Amino acid sequence: PINFAYSLLAALLAGNASIVKASSLGFAQTRIVAGHMRQLLASSHAALTPYVNVIQYERDRQDVTEELSALCDARVIWGGDETVRRVRMAPLSPLAFDVTFGDRYSLLAVSAAHVLGMTDAELEKAAQGFYNDTYLYDQNACTTPRLVYWVGSGAEITLAKPRFWEAVRAYAATRYPIPAVMAVDKRMAVCRAALTLPGGARQSPMPDNVVTRVQVAELTDETEALRCAGGLFAEYDAQSLDALAPYVRRKFQTLSYLGLDPREIRAWALGKGLRGIDRIVPVGHTMDFSLTWDGYDLISTLSRVIDLPKEAR
């Protein structure tokens, strides 16, 4: 609902005037942000008024998209792959370019030994962070973890999983009701996984339907396709991050972590030459927006640089 504000922020910081399409679905978040913007533009930030144009129109009005695209020097497209394909059908001027944000996939890597060593208070804080990364957005954000990748020995992982998931379940149970239709969707996703995932998949026991866990035997494209809102998570166990490397595709965006050293994750990612993973962040911070996003330095990308001789600089 507020992706339009991210685009506008980056454009303003790069010195651009913008025409930004907000969602036409009538989200409350859109109205709140737009209302605050109107207040600022009518008072302390009136000088920015010519640079800020926020509009709404139905997504099937391709004629409007084409008219606006013809004006662009840079066109920023947020949405799934289908949205990117549809907007790209509207031609740009020869010197203009696209910055696209399509479908992405994200995961959480957890040190089992770390979970076993956490105090109850520390574990509750981690569970709250995981909740904010996932349930708070119905697992629909591109940054939300869908796979939990456990690192440790078999014995450590066996002991750590119930402790972690019970903390998550306890935190989510009073904050996230599961509607009947979502419960059915989760059940269907589990059955589909059992039928289609290579090596098989099994549902891990939980006391209720707040957290649904699917243990997978292999990491494949089919694992990535296991998606369902409302607290459905694939799980994979390994002794190190190495088993993850062959699975990482260009579509992979955020690797969040709990109990792992980010410097070691960085060294691992660079050493493996991964095509994907554009962000490495601690659990609870997957939705923190940065001006470096999906591999783009947005300020640099949305800026025009004029090359001058040394004496003119």
Short mmCIF file of C-alpha atoms in Angstrom, two decimals:
data_model
loop_
_atom_site.label_atom_id
_atom_site.label_comp_id
_atom_site.label_asym_id
_atom_site.label_seq_id
_atom_site.Cartn_x
_atom_site.Cartn_y
_atom_site.Cartn_z
CA PRO A 1 0.00 0.00 0.00
CA ILE A 2 2.85 2.45 0.64
CA ASN A 3 5.31 1.39 -2.07
CA PHE A 4 4.40 4.61 -3.87
CA ALA A 5 5.92 6.55 -0.96
CA TYR A 6 9.21 4.66 -1.27
CA SER A 7 9.43 5.56 -4.95
CA LEU A 8 8.58 9.18 -4.22
CA LEU A 9 11.15 9.40 -1.41
CA ALA A 10 13.95 8.07 -3.59
CA ALA A 11 12.97 10.33 -6.48
CA LEU A 12 12.90 13.46 -4.31
CA LEU A 13 16.25 12.69 -2.71
CA ALA A 14 17.69 12.26 -6.20
CA GLY A 15 16.26 15.65 -7.22
CA ASN A 16 13.48 14.43 -9.49
CA ALA A 17 9.94 15.61 -10.06
CA SER A 18 7.60 12.62 -9.96
CA ILE A 19 4.19 11.38 -10.99
CA VAL A 20 3.51 8.45 -8.67
CA LYS A 21 0.61 6.02 -8.97
CA ALA A 22 -0.76 4.94 -5.60
CA SER A 23 -2.82 1.77 -5.34
CA SER A 24 -6.42 2.15 -6.47
CA LEU A 25 -7.62 -0.43 -3.90
CA GLY A 26 -8.35 2.17 -1.23
CA PHE A 27 -5.91 1.04 1.46
CA ALA A 28 -6.10 2.98 4.73
CA GLN A 29 -2.30 3.23 4.76
CA THR A 30 -2.37 5.06 1.42
CA ARG A 31 -4.90 7.59 2.70
CA ILE A 32 -2.93 8.21 5.90
CA VAL A 33 0.40 8.76 4.13
CA ALA A 34 -1.17 10.91 1.41
CA GLY A 35 -2.97 12.99 4.04
CA HIS A 36 0.25 13.77 5.89
CA MET A 37 1.93 14.63 2.59
CA ARG A 38 -0.83 17.12 1.76
CA GLN A 39 -0.39 18.81 5.13
CA LEU A 40 3.36 19.14 4.67
CA LEU A 41 3.05 20.44 1.11
CA ALA A 42 0.52 23.03 2.28
CA SER A 43 2.84 24.33 4.98
CA SER A 44 6.52 23.75 5.74
CA HIS A 45 7.39 21.95 2.49
CA ALA A 46 5.39 24.01 0.01
CA ALA A 47 8.50 24.42 -2.18
CA LEU A 48 8.29 20.72 -3.04
CA THR A 49 4.76 20.95 -4.45
CA PRO A 50 5.84 21.02 -8.13
CA TYR A 51 7.88 17.86 -7.55
CA VAL A 52 5.11 15.76 -5.98
CA ASN A 53 2.19 14.38 -7.97
CA VAL A 54 0.38 11.36 -6.51
CA ILE A 55 -2.47 9.95 -8.58
CA GLN A 56 -4.79 6.95 -8.61
CA TYR A 57 -6.37 5.10 -11.50
CA GLU A 58 -7.53 1.55 -12.21
CA ARG A 59 -4.79 -0.88 -13.20
CA ASP A 60 -6.53 -1.80 -16.48
CA ARG A 61 -6.32 1.81 -17.76
CA GLN A 62 -3.38 1.03 -20.01
CA ASP A 63 -4.06 4.23 -21.95
CA VAL A 64 -3.21 6.28 -18.85
CA THR A 65 -0.08 4.20 -18.23
CA GLU A 66 1.03 4.79 -21.82
CA GLU A 67 0.45 8.55 -21.60
CA LEU A 68 2.42 8.84 -18.36
CA SER A 69 5.19 6.51 -19.55
CA ALA A 70 5.81 8.74 -22.55
CA LEU A 71 6.75 11.54 -20.11
CA CYS A 72 9.26 9.47 -18.10
CA ASP A 73 13.01 9.75 -17.90
CA ALA A 74 12.96 6.86 -15.40
CA ARG A 75 10.01 4.58 -14.70
CA VAL A 76 9.94 2.70 -11.37
CA ILE A 77 7.65 -0.36 -11.32
CA TRP A 78 6.66 -2.02 -8.04
CA GLY A 79 4.59 -5.19 -8.06
CA GLY A 80 4.70 -8.80 -9.14
CA ASP A 81 6.12 -10.10 -12.39
CA GLU A 82 2.75 -9.73 -14.09
CA THR A 83 2.55 -6.05 -13.14
CA VAL A 84 6.05 -5.47 -14.50
CA ARG A 85 5.16 -7.19 -17.79
CA ARG A 86 1.93 -5.22 -18.15
CA VAL A 87 3.49 -1.81 -17.46
CA ARG A 88 6.42 -2.56 -19.76
CA MET A 89 3.96 -2.89 -22.65
CA ALA A 90 3.70 0.91 -22.47
CA PRO A 91 6.66 2.28 -24.46
CA LEU A 92 9.21 4.70 -23.06
CA SER A 93 11.08 7.42 -24.88
CA PRO A 94 14.40 6.20 -26.35
CA LEU A 95 16.52 7.71 -23.54
CA ALA A 96 14.32 6.54 -20.66
CA PHE A 97 14.75 3.35 -18.63
CA ASP A 98 12.93 1.10 -16.15
CA VAL A 99 13.74 0.24 -12.55
CA THR A 100 11.69 -2.87 -11.78
CA PHE A 101 10.74 -4.67 -8.58
CA GLY A 102 9.06 -7.97 -9.44
CA ASP A 103 8.30 -11.16 -7.53
CA ARG A 104 10.92 -12.05 -4.93
CA TYR A 105 11.57 -14.83 -2.41
CA SER A 106 13.02 -14.49 1.09
CA LEU A 107 14.13 -16.79 3.90
CA LEU A 108 15.39 -16.94 7.48
CA ALA A 109 18.57 -18.78 8.52
CA VAL A 110 18.64 -19.86 12.18
CA SER A 111 21.46 -21.18 14.34
CA ALA A 112 19.98 -24.00 16.40
CA ALA A 113 22.72 -23.69 19.03
CA HIS A 114 21.91 -20.00 19.44
CA VAL A 115 18.21 -20.70 19.99
CA LEU A 116 19.06 -23.26 22.65
CA GLY A 117 21.23 -20.71 24.47
CA MET A 118 18.69 -17.86 24.47
CA THR A 119 16.88 -16.73 27.58
CA ASP A 120 13.08 -16.75 27.51
CA ALA A 121 13.07 -12.96 27.17
CA GLU A 122 15.51 -13.07 24.26
CA LEU A 123 13.47 -15.76 22.55
CA GLU A 124 10.25 -13.78 22.95
CA LYS A 125 11.95 -10.75 21.36
CA ALA A 126 13.11 -12.90 18.44
CA ALA A 127 9.59 -14.32 18.06
CA GLN A 128 8.19 -10.79 17.98
CA GLY A 129 10.69 -9.85 15.28
CA PHE A 130 9.78 -12.91 13.23
CA TYR A 131 6.09 -12.10 13.65
CA ASN A 132 6.70 -8.58 12.35
CA ASP A 133 8.57 -10.00 9.36
CA THR A 134 5.81 -12.45 8.46
CA TYR A 135 2.35 -12.40 10.03
CA LEU A 136 2.13 -8.62 10.18
CA TYR A 137 2.02 -8.59 6.36
CA ASP A 138 0.14 -11.89 5.90
CA GLN A 139 3.38 -13.23 4.40
CA ASN A 140 2.62 -11.23 1.26
CA ALA A 141 5.62 -8.88 1.33
CA CYS A 142 8.58 -9.70 -0.90
CA THR A 143 10.78 -9.56 2.19
CA THR A 144 8.81 -12.07 4.26
CA PRO A 145 10.57 -15.37 5.01
CA ARG A 146 8.84 -18.42 3.57
CA LEU A 147 11.65 -20.87 4.25
CA VAL A 148 13.33 -21.35 7.64
CA TYR A 149 16.79 -22.81 7.09
CA TRP A 150 18.14 -24.45 10.24
CA VAL A 151 21.90 -24.62 10.82
CA GLY A 152 23.40 -27.04 13.35
CA SER A 153 23.77 -30.67 14.27
CA GLY A 154 20.79 -32.97 14.06
CA ALA A 155 20.47 -33.10 17.85
CA GLU A 156 20.66 -29.30 18.21
CA ILE A 157 18.04 -28.71 15.53
CA THR A 158 15.69 -31.32 17.01
CA LEU A 159 15.79 -29.54 20.38
CA ALA A 160 15.74 -25.97 19.04
CA LYS A 161 12.75 -26.21 16.72
CA PRO A 162 10.05 -26.77 19.36
CA ARG A 163 11.45 -23.96 21.48
CA PHE A 164 11.53 -21.44 18.64
CA TRP A 165 8.18 -22.34 17.13
CA GLU A 166 6.34 -22.41 20.45
CA ALA A 167 7.60 -18.87 21.11
CA VAL A 168 6.37 -17.77 17.68
CA ARG A 169 3.03 -19.51 18.15
CA ALA A 170 2.51 -18.00 21.60
CA TYR A 171 3.23 -14.49 20.32
CA ALA A 172 1.06 -14.83 17.19
CA ALA A 173 -1.89 -16.66 18.76
CA THR A 174 -3.37 -13.60 20.47
CA ARG A 175 -2.58 -11.22 17.61
CA TYR A 176 -3.34 -13.11 14.42
CA PRO A 177 -6.69 -14.92 14.10
CA ILE A 178 -6.76 -17.59 11.38
CA PRO A 179 -9.98 -17.30 9.30
CA ALA A 180 -11.56 -20.54 8.13
CA VAL A 181 -10.70 -19.87 4.49
CA MET A 182 -7.04 -19.34 5.38
CA ALA A 183 -6.99 -22.56 7.39
CA VAL A 184 -8.32 -24.42 4.35
CA ASP A 185 -5.74 -22.77 2.09
CA LYS A 186 -2.94 -23.82 4.43
CA ARG A 187 -4.21 -27.40 4.56
CA MET A 188 -4.39 -27.54 0.77
CA ALA A 189 -0.85 -26.15 0.49
CA VAL A 190 0.46 -28.86 2.83
CA CYS A 191 -1.27 -31.60 0.82
CA ARG A 192 0.06 -30.13 -2.42
CA ALA A 193 3.57 -30.08 -0.98
CA ALA A 194 3.32 -33.73 0.05
CA LEU A 195 2.31 -34.67 -3.49
CA THR A 196 4.70 -32.50 -5.50
CA LEU A 197 7.91 -31.80 -3.58
CA PRO A 198 10.87 -34.02 -4.52
CA GLY A 199 11.84 -36.37 -1.72
CA GLY A 200 8.50 -35.80 -0.05
CA ALA A 201 7.36 -33.34 2.60
CA ARG A 202 5.72 -33.80 5.96
CA GLN A 203 3.85 -31.50 8.27
CA SER A 204 5.49 -31.05 11.66
CA PRO A 205 3.17 -31.25 14.69
CA MET A 206 1.90 -28.06 16.30
CA PRO A 207 -0.89 -27.64 18.89
CA ASP A 208 -3.05 -25.50 16.58
CA ASN A 209 -3.15 -23.89 13.14
CA VAL A 210 -1.40 -20.62 14.01
CA VAL A 211 1.93 -21.96 12.76
CA THR A 212 2.01 -24.53 9.95
CA ARG A 213 5.38 -26.15 9.31
CA VAL A 214 6.38 -28.29 6.34
CA GLN A 215 9.66 -30.19 6.58
CA VAL A 216 11.21 -30.57 3.13
CA ALA A 217 13.81 -33.15 2.14
CA GLU A 218 15.34 -31.15 -0.71
CA LEU A 219 15.63 -27.52 -1.79
CA THR A 220 14.24 -27.20 -5.32
CA ASP A 221 12.17 -24.86 -7.48
CA GLU A 222 9.11 -26.65 -6.10
CA THR A 223 10.13 -25.60 -2.59
CA GLU A 224 10.10 -21.98 -3.71
CA ALA A 225 6.58 -22.49 -5.05
CA LEU A 226 5.32 -23.53 -1.59
CA ARG A 227 3.58 -20.29 -0.68
CA CYS A 228 0.53 -19.55 1.41
CA ALA A 229 -0.45 -16.61 3.58
CA GLY A 230 -1.10 -16.85 7.27
CA GLY A 231 1.87 -18.65 8.76
CA LEU A 232 2.97 -21.48 6.47
CA PHE A 233 6.71 -22.15 6.57
CA ALA A 234 8.95 -24.65 4.83
CA GLU A 235 11.85 -25.94 6.93
CA TYR A 236 15.17 -27.42 5.89
CA ASP A 237 17.97 -28.72 8.12
CA ALA A 238 21.71 -28.52 7.38
CA GLN A 239 25.03 -28.35 9.17
CA SER A 240 26.07 -25.16 7.35
CA LEU A 241 24.83 -22.63 4.80
CA ASP A 242 26.56 -24.50 1.97
CA ALA A 243 23.48 -26.55 1.03
CA LEU A 244 21.63 -23.29 0.43
CA ALA A 245 24.00 -21.96 -2.24
CA PRO A 246 22.85 -24.14 -5.20
CA TYR A 247 19.24 -23.27 -4.39
CA VAL A 248 19.65 -19.49 -4.49
CA ARG A 249 18.20 -17.98 -7.68
CA ARG A 250 18.15 -14.42 -8.96
CA LYS A 251 14.66 -14.11 -7.51
CA PHE A 252 15.97 -14.46 -3.93
CA GLN A 253 15.85 -11.12 -2.13
CA THR A 254 16.24 -11.07 1.66
CA LEU A 255 18.22 -13.46 3.85
CA SER A 256 17.37 -12.71 7.47
CA TYR A 257 19.30 -14.42 10.23
CA LEU A 258 19.05 -15.39 13.89
CA GLY A 259 22.21 -16.29 15.79
CA LEU A 260 24.53 -16.29 12.79
CA ASP A 261 27.44 -13.88 12.27
CA PRO A 262 26.58 -11.47 9.41
CA ARG A 263 30.28 -11.20 8.54
CA GLU A 264 30.41 -14.94 8.01
CA ILE A 265 27.21 -14.82 5.94
CA ARG A 266 28.76 -12.07 3.81
CA ALA A 267 31.94 -14.09 3.28
CA TRP A 268 29.87 -17.16 2.39
CA ALA A 269 27.72 -15.24 -0.11
CA LEU A 270 30.73 -13.64 -1.81
CA GLY A 271 32.65 -16.90 -1.86
CA LYS A 272 29.80 -18.77 -3.51
CA GLY A 273 29.20 -16.06 -6.12
CA LEU A 274 25.45 -16.14 -5.51
CA ARG A 275 23.20 -14.74 -8.24
CA GLY A 276 20.54 -13.86 -5.69
CA ILE A 277 20.19 -12.44 -2.17
CA ASP A 278 20.24 -8.65 -2.29
CA ARG A 279 19.79 -8.05 1.44
CA ILE A 280 21.18 -9.63 4.63
CA VAL A 281 19.41 -8.38 7.76
CA PRO A 282 18.72 -9.55 11.34
CA VAL A 283 15.39 -11.16 12.15
CA GLY A 284 12.75 -8.50 12.75
CA HIS A 285 14.20 -6.06 10.23
CA THR A 286 13.20 -7.45 6.84
CA MET A 287 10.76 -4.59 6.21
CA ASP A 288 13.25 -1.83 7.03
CA PHE A 289 13.42 0.22 3.84
CA SER A 290 16.80 1.26 2.50
CA LEU A 291 17.82 3.40 -0.45
CA THR A 292 19.76 0.38 -1.64
CA TRP A 293 16.98 -2.02 -2.61
CA ASP A 294 16.94 -5.21 -4.68
CA GLY A 295 20.51 -4.50 -5.71
CA TYR A 296 19.80 -0.95 -6.90
CA ASP A 297 21.44 2.13 -5.40
CA LEU A 298 18.28 4.16 -5.89
CA ILE A 299 19.86 7.60 -5.53
CA SER A 300 22.58 6.79 -8.04
CA THR A 301 20.18 5.00 -10.40
CA LEU A 302 17.69 7.89 -10.42
CA SER A 303 20.34 10.59 -10.82
CA ARG A 304 21.84 12.03 -13.99
CA VAL A 305 25.58 12.66 -13.74
CA ILE A 306 27.14 15.37 -15.91
CA ASP A 307 30.79 14.78 -16.74
CA LEU A 308 32.82 18.00 -16.56
CA PRO A 309 36.47 18.85 -17.19
CA LYS A 310 38.55 19.19 -14.03
CA GLU A 311 38.74 22.98 -14.26
CA ALA A 312 34.92 23.22 -14.23
CA ARG A 313 34.42 21.07 -11.15
#
